[in-house]
mmCIF file of C-alpha atoms and ligand atoms in Angstrom:
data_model
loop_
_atom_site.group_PDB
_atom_site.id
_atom_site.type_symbol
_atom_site.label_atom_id
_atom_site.label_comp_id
_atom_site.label_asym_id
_atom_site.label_seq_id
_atom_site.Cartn_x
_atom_site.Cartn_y
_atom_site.Cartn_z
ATOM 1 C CA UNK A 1 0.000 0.000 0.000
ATOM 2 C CA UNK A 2 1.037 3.268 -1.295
ATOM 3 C CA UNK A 3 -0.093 6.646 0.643
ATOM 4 C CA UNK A 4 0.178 9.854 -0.933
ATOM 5 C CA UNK A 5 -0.677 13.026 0.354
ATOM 6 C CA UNK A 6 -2.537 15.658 -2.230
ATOM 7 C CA UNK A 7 -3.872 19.380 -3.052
ATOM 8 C CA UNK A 8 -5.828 19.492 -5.700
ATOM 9 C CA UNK A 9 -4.112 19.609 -9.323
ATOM 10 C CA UNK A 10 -0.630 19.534 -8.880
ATOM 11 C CA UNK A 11 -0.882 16.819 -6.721
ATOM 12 C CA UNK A 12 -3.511 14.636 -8.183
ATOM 13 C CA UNK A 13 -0.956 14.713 -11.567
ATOM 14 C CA UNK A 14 1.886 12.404 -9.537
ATOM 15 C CA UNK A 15 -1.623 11.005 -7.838
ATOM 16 C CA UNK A 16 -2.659 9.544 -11.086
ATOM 17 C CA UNK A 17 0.309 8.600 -12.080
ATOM 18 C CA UNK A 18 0.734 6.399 -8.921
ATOM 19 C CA UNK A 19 -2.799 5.022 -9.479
ATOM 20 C CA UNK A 20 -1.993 4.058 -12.962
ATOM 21 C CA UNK A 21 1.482 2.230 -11.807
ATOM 22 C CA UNK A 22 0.368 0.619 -9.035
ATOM 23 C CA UNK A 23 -2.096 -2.754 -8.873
ATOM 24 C CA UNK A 24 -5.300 -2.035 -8.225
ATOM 25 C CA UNK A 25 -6.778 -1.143 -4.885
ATOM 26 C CA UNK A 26 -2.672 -0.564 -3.253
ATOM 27 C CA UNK A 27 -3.117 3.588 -3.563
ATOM 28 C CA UNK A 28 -4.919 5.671 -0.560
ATOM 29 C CA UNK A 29 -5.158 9.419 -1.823
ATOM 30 C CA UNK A 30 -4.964 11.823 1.498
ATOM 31 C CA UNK A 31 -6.630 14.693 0.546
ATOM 32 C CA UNK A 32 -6.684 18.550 1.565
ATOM 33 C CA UNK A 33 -10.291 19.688 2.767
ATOM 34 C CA UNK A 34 -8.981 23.075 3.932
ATOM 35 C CA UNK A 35 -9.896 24.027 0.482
ATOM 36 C CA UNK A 36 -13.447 23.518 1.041
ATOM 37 C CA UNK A 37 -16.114 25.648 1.687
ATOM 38 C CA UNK A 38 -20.205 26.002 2.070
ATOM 39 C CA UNK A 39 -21.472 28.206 -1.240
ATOM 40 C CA UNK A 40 -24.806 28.796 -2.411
ATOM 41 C CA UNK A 41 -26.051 26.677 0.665
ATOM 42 C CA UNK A 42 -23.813 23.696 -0.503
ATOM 43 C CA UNK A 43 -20.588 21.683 0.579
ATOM 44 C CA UNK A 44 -18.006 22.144 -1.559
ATOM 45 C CA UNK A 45 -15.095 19.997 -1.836
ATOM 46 C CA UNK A 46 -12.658 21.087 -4.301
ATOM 47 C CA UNK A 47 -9.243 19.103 -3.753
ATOM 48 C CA UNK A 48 -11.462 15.799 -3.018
ATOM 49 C CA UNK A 49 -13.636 16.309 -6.290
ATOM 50 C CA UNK A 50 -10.446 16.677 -7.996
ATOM 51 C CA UNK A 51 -8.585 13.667 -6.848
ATOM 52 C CA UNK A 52 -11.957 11.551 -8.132
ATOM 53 C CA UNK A 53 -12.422 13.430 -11.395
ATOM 54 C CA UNK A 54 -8.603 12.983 -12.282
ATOM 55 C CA UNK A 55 -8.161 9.543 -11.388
ATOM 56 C CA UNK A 56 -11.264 8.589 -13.060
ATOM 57 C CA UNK A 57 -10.091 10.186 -15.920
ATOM 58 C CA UNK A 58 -13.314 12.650 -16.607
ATOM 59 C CA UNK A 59 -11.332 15.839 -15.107
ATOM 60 C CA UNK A 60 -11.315 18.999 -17.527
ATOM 61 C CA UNK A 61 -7.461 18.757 -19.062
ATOM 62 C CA UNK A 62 -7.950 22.289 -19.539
ATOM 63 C CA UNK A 63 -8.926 23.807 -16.607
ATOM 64 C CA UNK A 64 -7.452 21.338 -14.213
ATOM 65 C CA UNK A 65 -10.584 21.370 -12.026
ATOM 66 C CA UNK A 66 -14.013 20.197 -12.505
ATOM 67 C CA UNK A 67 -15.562 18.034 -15.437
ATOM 68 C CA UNK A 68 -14.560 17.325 -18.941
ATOM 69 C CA UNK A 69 -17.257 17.835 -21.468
ATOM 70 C CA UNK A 70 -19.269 20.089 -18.617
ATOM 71 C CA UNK A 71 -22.375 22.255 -19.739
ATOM 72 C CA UNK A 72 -22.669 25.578 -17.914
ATOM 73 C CA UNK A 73 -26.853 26.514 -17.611
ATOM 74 C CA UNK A 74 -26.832 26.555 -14.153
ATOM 75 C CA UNK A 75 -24.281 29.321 -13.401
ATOM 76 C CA UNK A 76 -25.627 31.408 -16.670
ATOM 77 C CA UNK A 77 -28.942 31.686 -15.379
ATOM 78 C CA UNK A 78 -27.741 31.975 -11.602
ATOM 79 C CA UNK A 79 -25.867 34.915 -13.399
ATOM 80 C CA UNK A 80 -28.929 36.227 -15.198
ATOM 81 C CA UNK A 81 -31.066 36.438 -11.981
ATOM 82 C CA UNK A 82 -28.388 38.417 -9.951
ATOM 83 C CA UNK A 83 -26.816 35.336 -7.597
ATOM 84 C CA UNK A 84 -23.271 34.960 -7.121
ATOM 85 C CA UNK A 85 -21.447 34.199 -10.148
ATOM 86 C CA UNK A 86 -17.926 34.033 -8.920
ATOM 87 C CA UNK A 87 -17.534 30.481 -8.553
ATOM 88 C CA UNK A 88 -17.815 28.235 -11.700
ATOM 89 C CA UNK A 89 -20.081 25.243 -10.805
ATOM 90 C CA UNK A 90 -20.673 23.559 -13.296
ATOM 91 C CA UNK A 91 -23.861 21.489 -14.539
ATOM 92 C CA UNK A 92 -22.485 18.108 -13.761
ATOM 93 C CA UNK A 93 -20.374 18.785 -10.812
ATOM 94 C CA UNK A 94 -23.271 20.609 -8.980
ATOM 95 C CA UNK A 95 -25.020 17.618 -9.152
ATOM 96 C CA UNK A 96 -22.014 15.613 -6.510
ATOM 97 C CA UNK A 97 -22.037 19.265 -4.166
ATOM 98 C CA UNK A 98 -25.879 18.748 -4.229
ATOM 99 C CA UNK A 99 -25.886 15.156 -3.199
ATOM 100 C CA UNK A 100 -22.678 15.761 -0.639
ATOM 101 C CA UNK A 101 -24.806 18.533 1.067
ATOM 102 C CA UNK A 102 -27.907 16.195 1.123
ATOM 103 C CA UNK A 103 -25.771 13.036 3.030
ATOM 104 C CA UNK A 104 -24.048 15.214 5.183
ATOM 105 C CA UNK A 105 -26.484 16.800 6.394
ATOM 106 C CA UNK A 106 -28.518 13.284 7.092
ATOM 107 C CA UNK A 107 -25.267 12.686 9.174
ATOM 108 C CA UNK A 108 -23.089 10.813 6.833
ATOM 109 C CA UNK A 109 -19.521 11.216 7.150
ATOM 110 C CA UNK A 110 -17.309 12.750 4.534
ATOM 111 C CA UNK A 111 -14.792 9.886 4.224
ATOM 112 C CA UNK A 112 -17.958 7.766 3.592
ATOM 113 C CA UNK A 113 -19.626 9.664 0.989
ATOM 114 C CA UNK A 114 -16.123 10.407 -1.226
ATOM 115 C CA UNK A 115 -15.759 6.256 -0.841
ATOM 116 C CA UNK A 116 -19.048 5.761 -1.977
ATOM 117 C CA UNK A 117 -18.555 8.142 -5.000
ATOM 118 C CA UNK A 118 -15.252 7.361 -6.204
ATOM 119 C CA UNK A 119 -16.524 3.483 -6.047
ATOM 120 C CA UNK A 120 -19.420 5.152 -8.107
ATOM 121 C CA UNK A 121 -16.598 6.610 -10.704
ATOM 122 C CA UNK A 122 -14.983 3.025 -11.002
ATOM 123 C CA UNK A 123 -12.048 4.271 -8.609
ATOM 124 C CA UNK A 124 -10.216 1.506 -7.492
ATOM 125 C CA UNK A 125 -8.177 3.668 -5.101
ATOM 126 C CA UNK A 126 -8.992 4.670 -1.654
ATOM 127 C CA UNK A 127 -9.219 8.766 -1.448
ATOM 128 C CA UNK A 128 -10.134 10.219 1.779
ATOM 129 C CA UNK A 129 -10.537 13.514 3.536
ATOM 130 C CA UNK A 130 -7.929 14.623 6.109
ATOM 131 C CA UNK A 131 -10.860 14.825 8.884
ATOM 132 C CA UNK A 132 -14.599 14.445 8.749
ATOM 133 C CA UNK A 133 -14.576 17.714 10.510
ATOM 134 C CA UNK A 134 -14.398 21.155 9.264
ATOM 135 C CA UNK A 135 -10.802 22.718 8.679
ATOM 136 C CA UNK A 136 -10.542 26.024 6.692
ATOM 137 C CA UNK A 137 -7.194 27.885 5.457
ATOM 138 C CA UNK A 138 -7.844 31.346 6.102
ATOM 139 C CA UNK A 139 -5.300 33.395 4.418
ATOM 140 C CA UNK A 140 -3.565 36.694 6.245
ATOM 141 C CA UNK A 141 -3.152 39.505 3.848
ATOM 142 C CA UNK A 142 -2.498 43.100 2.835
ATOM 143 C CA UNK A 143 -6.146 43.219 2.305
ATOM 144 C CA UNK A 144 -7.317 41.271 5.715
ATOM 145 C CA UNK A 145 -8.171 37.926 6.587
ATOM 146 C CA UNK A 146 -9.427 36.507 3.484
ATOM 147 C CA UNK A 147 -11.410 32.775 3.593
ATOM 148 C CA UNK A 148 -9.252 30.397 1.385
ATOM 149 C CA UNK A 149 -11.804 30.479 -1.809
ATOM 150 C CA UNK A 150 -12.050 34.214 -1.332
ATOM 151 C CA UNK A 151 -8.622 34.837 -1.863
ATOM 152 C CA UNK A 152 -7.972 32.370 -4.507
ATOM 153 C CA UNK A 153 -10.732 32.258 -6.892
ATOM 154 C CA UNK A 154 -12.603 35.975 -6.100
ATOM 155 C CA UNK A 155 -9.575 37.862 -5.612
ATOM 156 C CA UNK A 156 -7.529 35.506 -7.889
ATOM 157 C CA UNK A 157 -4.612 35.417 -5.387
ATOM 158 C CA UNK A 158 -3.804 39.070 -5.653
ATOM 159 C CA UNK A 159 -3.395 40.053 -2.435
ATOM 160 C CA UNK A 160 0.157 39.975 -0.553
ATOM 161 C CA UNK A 161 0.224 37.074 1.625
ATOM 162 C CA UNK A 162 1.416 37.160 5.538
ATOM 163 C CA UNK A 163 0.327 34.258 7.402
ATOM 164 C CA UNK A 164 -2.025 31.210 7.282
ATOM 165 C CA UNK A 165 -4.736 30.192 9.938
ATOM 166 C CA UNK A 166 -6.857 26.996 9.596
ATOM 167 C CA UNK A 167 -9.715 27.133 11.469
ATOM 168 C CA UNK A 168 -11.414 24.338 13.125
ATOM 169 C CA UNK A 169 -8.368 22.299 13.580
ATOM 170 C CA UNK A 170 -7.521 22.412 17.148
ATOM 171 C CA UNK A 171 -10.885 20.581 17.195
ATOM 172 C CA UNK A 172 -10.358 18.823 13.855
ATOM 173 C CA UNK A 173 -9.897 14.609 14.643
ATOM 174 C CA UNK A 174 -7.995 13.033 12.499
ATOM 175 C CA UNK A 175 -10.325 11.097 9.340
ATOM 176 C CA UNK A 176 -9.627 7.015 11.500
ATOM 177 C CA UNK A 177 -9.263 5.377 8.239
ATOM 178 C CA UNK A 178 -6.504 8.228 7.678
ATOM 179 C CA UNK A 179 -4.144 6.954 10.315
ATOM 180 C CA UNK A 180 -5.465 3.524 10.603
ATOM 181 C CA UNK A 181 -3.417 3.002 6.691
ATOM 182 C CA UNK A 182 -0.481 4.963 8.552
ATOM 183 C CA UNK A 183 -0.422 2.031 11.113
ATOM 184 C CA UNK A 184 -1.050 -0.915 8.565
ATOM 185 C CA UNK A 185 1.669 -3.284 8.341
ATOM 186 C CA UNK A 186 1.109 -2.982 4.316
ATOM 187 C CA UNK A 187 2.448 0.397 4.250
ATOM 188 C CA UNK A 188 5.413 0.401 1.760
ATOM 189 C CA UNK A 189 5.622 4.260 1.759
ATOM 190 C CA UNK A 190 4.138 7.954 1.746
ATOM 191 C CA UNK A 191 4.720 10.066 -0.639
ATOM 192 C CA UNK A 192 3.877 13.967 -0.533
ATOM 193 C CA UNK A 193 2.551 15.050 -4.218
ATOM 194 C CA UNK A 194 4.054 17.947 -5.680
ATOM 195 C CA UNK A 195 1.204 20.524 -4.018
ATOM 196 C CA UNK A 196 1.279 23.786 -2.593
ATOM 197 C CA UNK A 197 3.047 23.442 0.919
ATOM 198 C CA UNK A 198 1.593 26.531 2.971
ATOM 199 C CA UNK A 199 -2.354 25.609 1.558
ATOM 200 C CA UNK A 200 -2.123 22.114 0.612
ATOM 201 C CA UNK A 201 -0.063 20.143 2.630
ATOM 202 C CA UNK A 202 -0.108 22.481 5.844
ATOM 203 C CA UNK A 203 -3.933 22.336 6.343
ATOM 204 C CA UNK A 204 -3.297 18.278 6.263
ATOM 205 C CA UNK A 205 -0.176 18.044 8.527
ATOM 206 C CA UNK A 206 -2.544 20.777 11.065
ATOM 207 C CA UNK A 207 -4.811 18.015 11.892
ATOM 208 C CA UNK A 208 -4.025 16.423 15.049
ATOM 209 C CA UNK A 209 -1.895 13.356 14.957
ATOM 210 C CA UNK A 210 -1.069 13.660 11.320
ATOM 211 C CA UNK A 211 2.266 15.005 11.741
ATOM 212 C CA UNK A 212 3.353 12.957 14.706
ATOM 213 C CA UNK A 213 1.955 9.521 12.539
ATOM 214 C CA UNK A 214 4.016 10.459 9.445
ATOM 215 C CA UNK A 215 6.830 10.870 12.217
ATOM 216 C CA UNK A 216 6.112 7.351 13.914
ATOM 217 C CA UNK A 217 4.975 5.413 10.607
ATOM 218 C CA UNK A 218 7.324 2.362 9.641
ATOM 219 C CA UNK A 219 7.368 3.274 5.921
ATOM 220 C CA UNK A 220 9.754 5.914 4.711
ATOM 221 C CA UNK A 221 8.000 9.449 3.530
ATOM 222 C CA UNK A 222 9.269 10.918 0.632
ATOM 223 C CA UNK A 223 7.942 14.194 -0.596
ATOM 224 C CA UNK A 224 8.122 15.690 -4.536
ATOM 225 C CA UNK A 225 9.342 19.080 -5.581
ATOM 226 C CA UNK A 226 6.387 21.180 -6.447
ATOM 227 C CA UNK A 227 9.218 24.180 -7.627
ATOM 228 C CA UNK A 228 10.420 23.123 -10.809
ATOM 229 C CA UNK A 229 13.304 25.219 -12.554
ATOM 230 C CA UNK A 230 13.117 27.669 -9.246
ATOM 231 C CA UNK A 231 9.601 28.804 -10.114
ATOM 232 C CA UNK A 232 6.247 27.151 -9.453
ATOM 233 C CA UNK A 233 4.436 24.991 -12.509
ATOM 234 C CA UNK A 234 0.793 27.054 -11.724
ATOM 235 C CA UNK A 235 -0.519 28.132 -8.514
ATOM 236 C CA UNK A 236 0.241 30.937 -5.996
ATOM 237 C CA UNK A 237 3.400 28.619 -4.263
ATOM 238 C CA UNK A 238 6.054 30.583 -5.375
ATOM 239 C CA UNK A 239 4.485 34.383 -5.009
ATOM 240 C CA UNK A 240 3.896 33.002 -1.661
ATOM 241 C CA UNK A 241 6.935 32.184 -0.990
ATOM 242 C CA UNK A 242 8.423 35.629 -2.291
ATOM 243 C CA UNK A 243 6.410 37.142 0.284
ATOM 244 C CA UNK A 244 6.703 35.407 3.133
ATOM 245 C CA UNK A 245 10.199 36.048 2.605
ATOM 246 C CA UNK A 246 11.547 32.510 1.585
ATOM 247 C CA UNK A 247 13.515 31.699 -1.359
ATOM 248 C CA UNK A 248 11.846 30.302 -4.248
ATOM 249 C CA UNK A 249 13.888 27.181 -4.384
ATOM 250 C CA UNK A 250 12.960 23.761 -4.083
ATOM 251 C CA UNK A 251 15.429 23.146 -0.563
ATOM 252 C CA UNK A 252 13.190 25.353 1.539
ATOM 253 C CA UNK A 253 10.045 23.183 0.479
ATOM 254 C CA UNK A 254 12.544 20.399 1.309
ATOM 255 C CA UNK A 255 13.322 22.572 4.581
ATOM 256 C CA UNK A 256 9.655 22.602 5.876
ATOM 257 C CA UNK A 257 9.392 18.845 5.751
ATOM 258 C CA UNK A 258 12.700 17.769 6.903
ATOM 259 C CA UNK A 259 11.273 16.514 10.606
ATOM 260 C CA UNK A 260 9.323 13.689 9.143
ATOM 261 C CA UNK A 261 10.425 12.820 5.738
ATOM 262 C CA UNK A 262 13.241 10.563 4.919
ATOM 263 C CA UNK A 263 13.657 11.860 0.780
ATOM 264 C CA UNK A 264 13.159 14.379 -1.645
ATOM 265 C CA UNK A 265 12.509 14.235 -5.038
ATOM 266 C CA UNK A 266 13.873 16.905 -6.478
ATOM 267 C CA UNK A 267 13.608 18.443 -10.404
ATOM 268 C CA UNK A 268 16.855 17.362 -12.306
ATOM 269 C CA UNK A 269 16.398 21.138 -13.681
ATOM 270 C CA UNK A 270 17.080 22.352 -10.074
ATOM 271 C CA UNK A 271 19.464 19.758 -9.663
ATOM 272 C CA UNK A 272 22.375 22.238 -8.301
ATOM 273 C CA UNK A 273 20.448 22.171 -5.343
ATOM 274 C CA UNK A 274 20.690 18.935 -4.003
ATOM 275 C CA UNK A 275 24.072 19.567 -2.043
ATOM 276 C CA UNK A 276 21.710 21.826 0.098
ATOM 277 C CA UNK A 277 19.086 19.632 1.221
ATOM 278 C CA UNK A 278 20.208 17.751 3.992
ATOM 279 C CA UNK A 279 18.701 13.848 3.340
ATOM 280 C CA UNK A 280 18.694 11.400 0.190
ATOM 281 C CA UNK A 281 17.436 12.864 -2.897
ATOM 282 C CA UNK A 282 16.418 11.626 -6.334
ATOM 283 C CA UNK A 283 16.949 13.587 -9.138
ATOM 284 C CA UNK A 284 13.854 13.381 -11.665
ATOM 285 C CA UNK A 285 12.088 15.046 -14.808
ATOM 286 C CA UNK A 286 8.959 15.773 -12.488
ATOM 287 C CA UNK A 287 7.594 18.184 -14.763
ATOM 288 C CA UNK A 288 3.948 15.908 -15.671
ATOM 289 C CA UNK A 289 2.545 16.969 -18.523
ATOM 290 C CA UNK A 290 0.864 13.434 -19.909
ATOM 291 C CA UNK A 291 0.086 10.123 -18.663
ATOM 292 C CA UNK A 292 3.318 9.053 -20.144
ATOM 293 C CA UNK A 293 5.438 12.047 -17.866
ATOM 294 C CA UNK A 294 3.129 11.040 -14.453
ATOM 295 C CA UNK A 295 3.756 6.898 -14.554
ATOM 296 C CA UNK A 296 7.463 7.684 -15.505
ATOM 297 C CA UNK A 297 7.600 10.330 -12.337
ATOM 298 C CA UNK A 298 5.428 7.579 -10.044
ATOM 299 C CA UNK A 299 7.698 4.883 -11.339
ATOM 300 C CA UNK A 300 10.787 6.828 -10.529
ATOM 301 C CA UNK A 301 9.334 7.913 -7.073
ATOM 302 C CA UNK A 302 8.802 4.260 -5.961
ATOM 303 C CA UNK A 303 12.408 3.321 -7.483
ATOM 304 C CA UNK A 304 13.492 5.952 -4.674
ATOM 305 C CA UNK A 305 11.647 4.940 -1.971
ATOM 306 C CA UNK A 306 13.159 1.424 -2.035
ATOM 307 C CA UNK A 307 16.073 2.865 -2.034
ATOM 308 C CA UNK A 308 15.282 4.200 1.226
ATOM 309 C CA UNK A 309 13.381 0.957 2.928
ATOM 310 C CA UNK A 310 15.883 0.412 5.582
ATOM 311 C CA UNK A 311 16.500 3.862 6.990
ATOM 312 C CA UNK A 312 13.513 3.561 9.195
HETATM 313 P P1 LIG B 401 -2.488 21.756 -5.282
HETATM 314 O O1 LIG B 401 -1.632 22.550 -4.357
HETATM 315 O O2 LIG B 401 -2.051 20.333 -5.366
HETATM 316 O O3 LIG B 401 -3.940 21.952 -4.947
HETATM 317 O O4 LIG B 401 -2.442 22.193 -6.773
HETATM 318 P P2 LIG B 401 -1.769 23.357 -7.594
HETATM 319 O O5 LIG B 401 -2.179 23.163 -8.997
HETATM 320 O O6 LIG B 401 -1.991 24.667 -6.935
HETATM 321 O O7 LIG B 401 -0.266 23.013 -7.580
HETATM 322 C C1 LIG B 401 0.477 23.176 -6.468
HETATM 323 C C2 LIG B 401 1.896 22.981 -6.786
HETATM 324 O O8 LIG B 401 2.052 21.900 -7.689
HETATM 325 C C3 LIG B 401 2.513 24.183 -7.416
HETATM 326 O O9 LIG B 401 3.625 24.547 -6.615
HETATM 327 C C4 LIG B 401 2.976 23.685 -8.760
HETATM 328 O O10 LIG B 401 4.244 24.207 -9.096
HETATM 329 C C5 LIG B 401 3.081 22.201 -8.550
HETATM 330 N N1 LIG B 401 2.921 21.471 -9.786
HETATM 331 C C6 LIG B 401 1.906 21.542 -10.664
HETATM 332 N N2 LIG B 401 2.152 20.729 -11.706
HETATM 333 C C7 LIG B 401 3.368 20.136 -11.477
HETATM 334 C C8 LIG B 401 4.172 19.205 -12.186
HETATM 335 O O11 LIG B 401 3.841 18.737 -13.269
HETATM 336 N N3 LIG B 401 5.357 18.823 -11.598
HETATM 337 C C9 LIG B 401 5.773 19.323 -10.387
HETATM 338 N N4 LIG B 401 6.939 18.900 -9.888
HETATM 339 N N5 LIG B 401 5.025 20.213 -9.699
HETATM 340 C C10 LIG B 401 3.850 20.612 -10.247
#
């Protein structure tokens, strides 16, 4: 059993790429829900929808979120009669936020309902939410505390970035299925995709327990570069870096991790940097731009980690 640890796009690339690698039913997709969010009276789950869409293979190639092939009525008329228009919800996708919201609400649990629906999708890999409770990445900036989806999509991540908060996860428990794969005697490794570190991986490893499982699991942890060629591939990671003072290399991602991972994939375009990141580290193309880049980068990833099966 693999686990890897994902965002939304960046990281369900090298999450996809693992899926299509690996025998069936040996992935479990950790996923972000810091991301999500309750709009229009519904729960939203961005990274989680994500992870299902890609590795199902009906995600938009061309946006890199929601559905391929999606029709657009509802948000044109929602438009037309004066609602909110700034988030894109598609005609098909509004259909899983309406049906989340409906078996939440009747007290299912979110870990169940993604399971059931990625079953649904003809997913034969496990993804499940960081918690079943609510954590949100609130994000500190020149223009005040901004909700994560607010600063992202409205203000289209504009705003000069201070600090991060994620509410709720003091409280937040740990999703039991979550650290019940950390524990399993199966576990051959974790690997942290290539996602934004401050609001994709931080809202994970803020959950209680997370951080101190990764610490104490018997499989190595590996984490891949998400700065490739010093810059970010998409995304706000490296403008937040640049102001939160950081350098926009991929050592001070490697930096933030180093208490509980054991290697680093790194770009070979970055390469130079390797002397400065202070544990075993693969070189790799990780730059995934087809199914053929994402199995070679997955491939490569699990070469590594064997590499690495006694230093725990
Ligand atoms: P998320 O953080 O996983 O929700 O998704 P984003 O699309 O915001 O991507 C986050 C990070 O993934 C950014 O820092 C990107 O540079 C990185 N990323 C996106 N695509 C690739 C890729 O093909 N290879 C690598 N190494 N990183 C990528």
């Amino acid at each position: 059993m693999i686990i890897a640890l994902s965002g939304g796009i960046g990281g369900a690339k090298l999450a996809r790429g693992l899926y299509r690698v690996l025998p069936a039913d040996e992935l479990t997709v950790v996923v972000n829900t810091g991301d999500d969010f309750e709009h229009l009276g519904l729960h939203i789950a961005p990274d989680l929808d994500t992870l299902v869409y890609t590795l199902a293979g009906c995600n938009n190639p061309d946006t890199g979120w929601g559905r391929a092939g999606e029709t657009w009525t509802f948000m044109r008329v929602l438009a037309g009669i004066g609602g909110e228009s700034w988030f894109n919800l598609g005609d098909g996708d509004l259909a899983l936020h309406v049906e989340r919201t409906r078996r939440l609400r009747a007290g299912e649990r979110l870990a169940t309902f993604t399971e059931d629906v990625r079953r649904r999708f003809g997913v034969h890999a496990r993804v499940l939410p960081m918690s079943d409770d609510p954590v949100r990445t609130l994000v500190a900036t020149d223009a005040g505390v901004l909700a994560f989806q607010h600063y992202f999509v409205r203000e289209r991540c504009v705003p000069r970035v201070t600090g991060f908060e994620f509410a709720g996860a003091g409280a937040a428990r740990p999703c039991a299925e979550v650290l019940a794969a950390l524990r399993d005697r199966s576990l051959e490794a974790v690997v942290l995709c290539p996602s934004n570190p401050f609001v994709s991986i931080d809202p994970i490893l803020s959950v209680p327990g997370i951080r101190a499982a990764l610490a104490g699991c018997a499989a190595p942890v590996v984490a891949v570069s998400p700065i490739v060629g010093g810059d970010a591939v998409k995304g706000p990671t490296a403008k937040m870096m640049r102001e939160l003072g950081l350098p926009v290399r991929a050592a001070a991602v490697a930096a933030r991790y180093a208490d509980f991972i054991d290697g680093f994939v790194l770009d070979e375009r970055d390469a130079e940097e390797a002397g400065g990141i202070a544990m075993p580290v693969s070189i790799s193309d990780t730059l995934m731009r087809s199914d053929v880049d994402r199995e070679r980068l997955a491939g490569a990833v699990l070469g590594f980690v064997r590499t690495l099966g006694a230093t725990r």
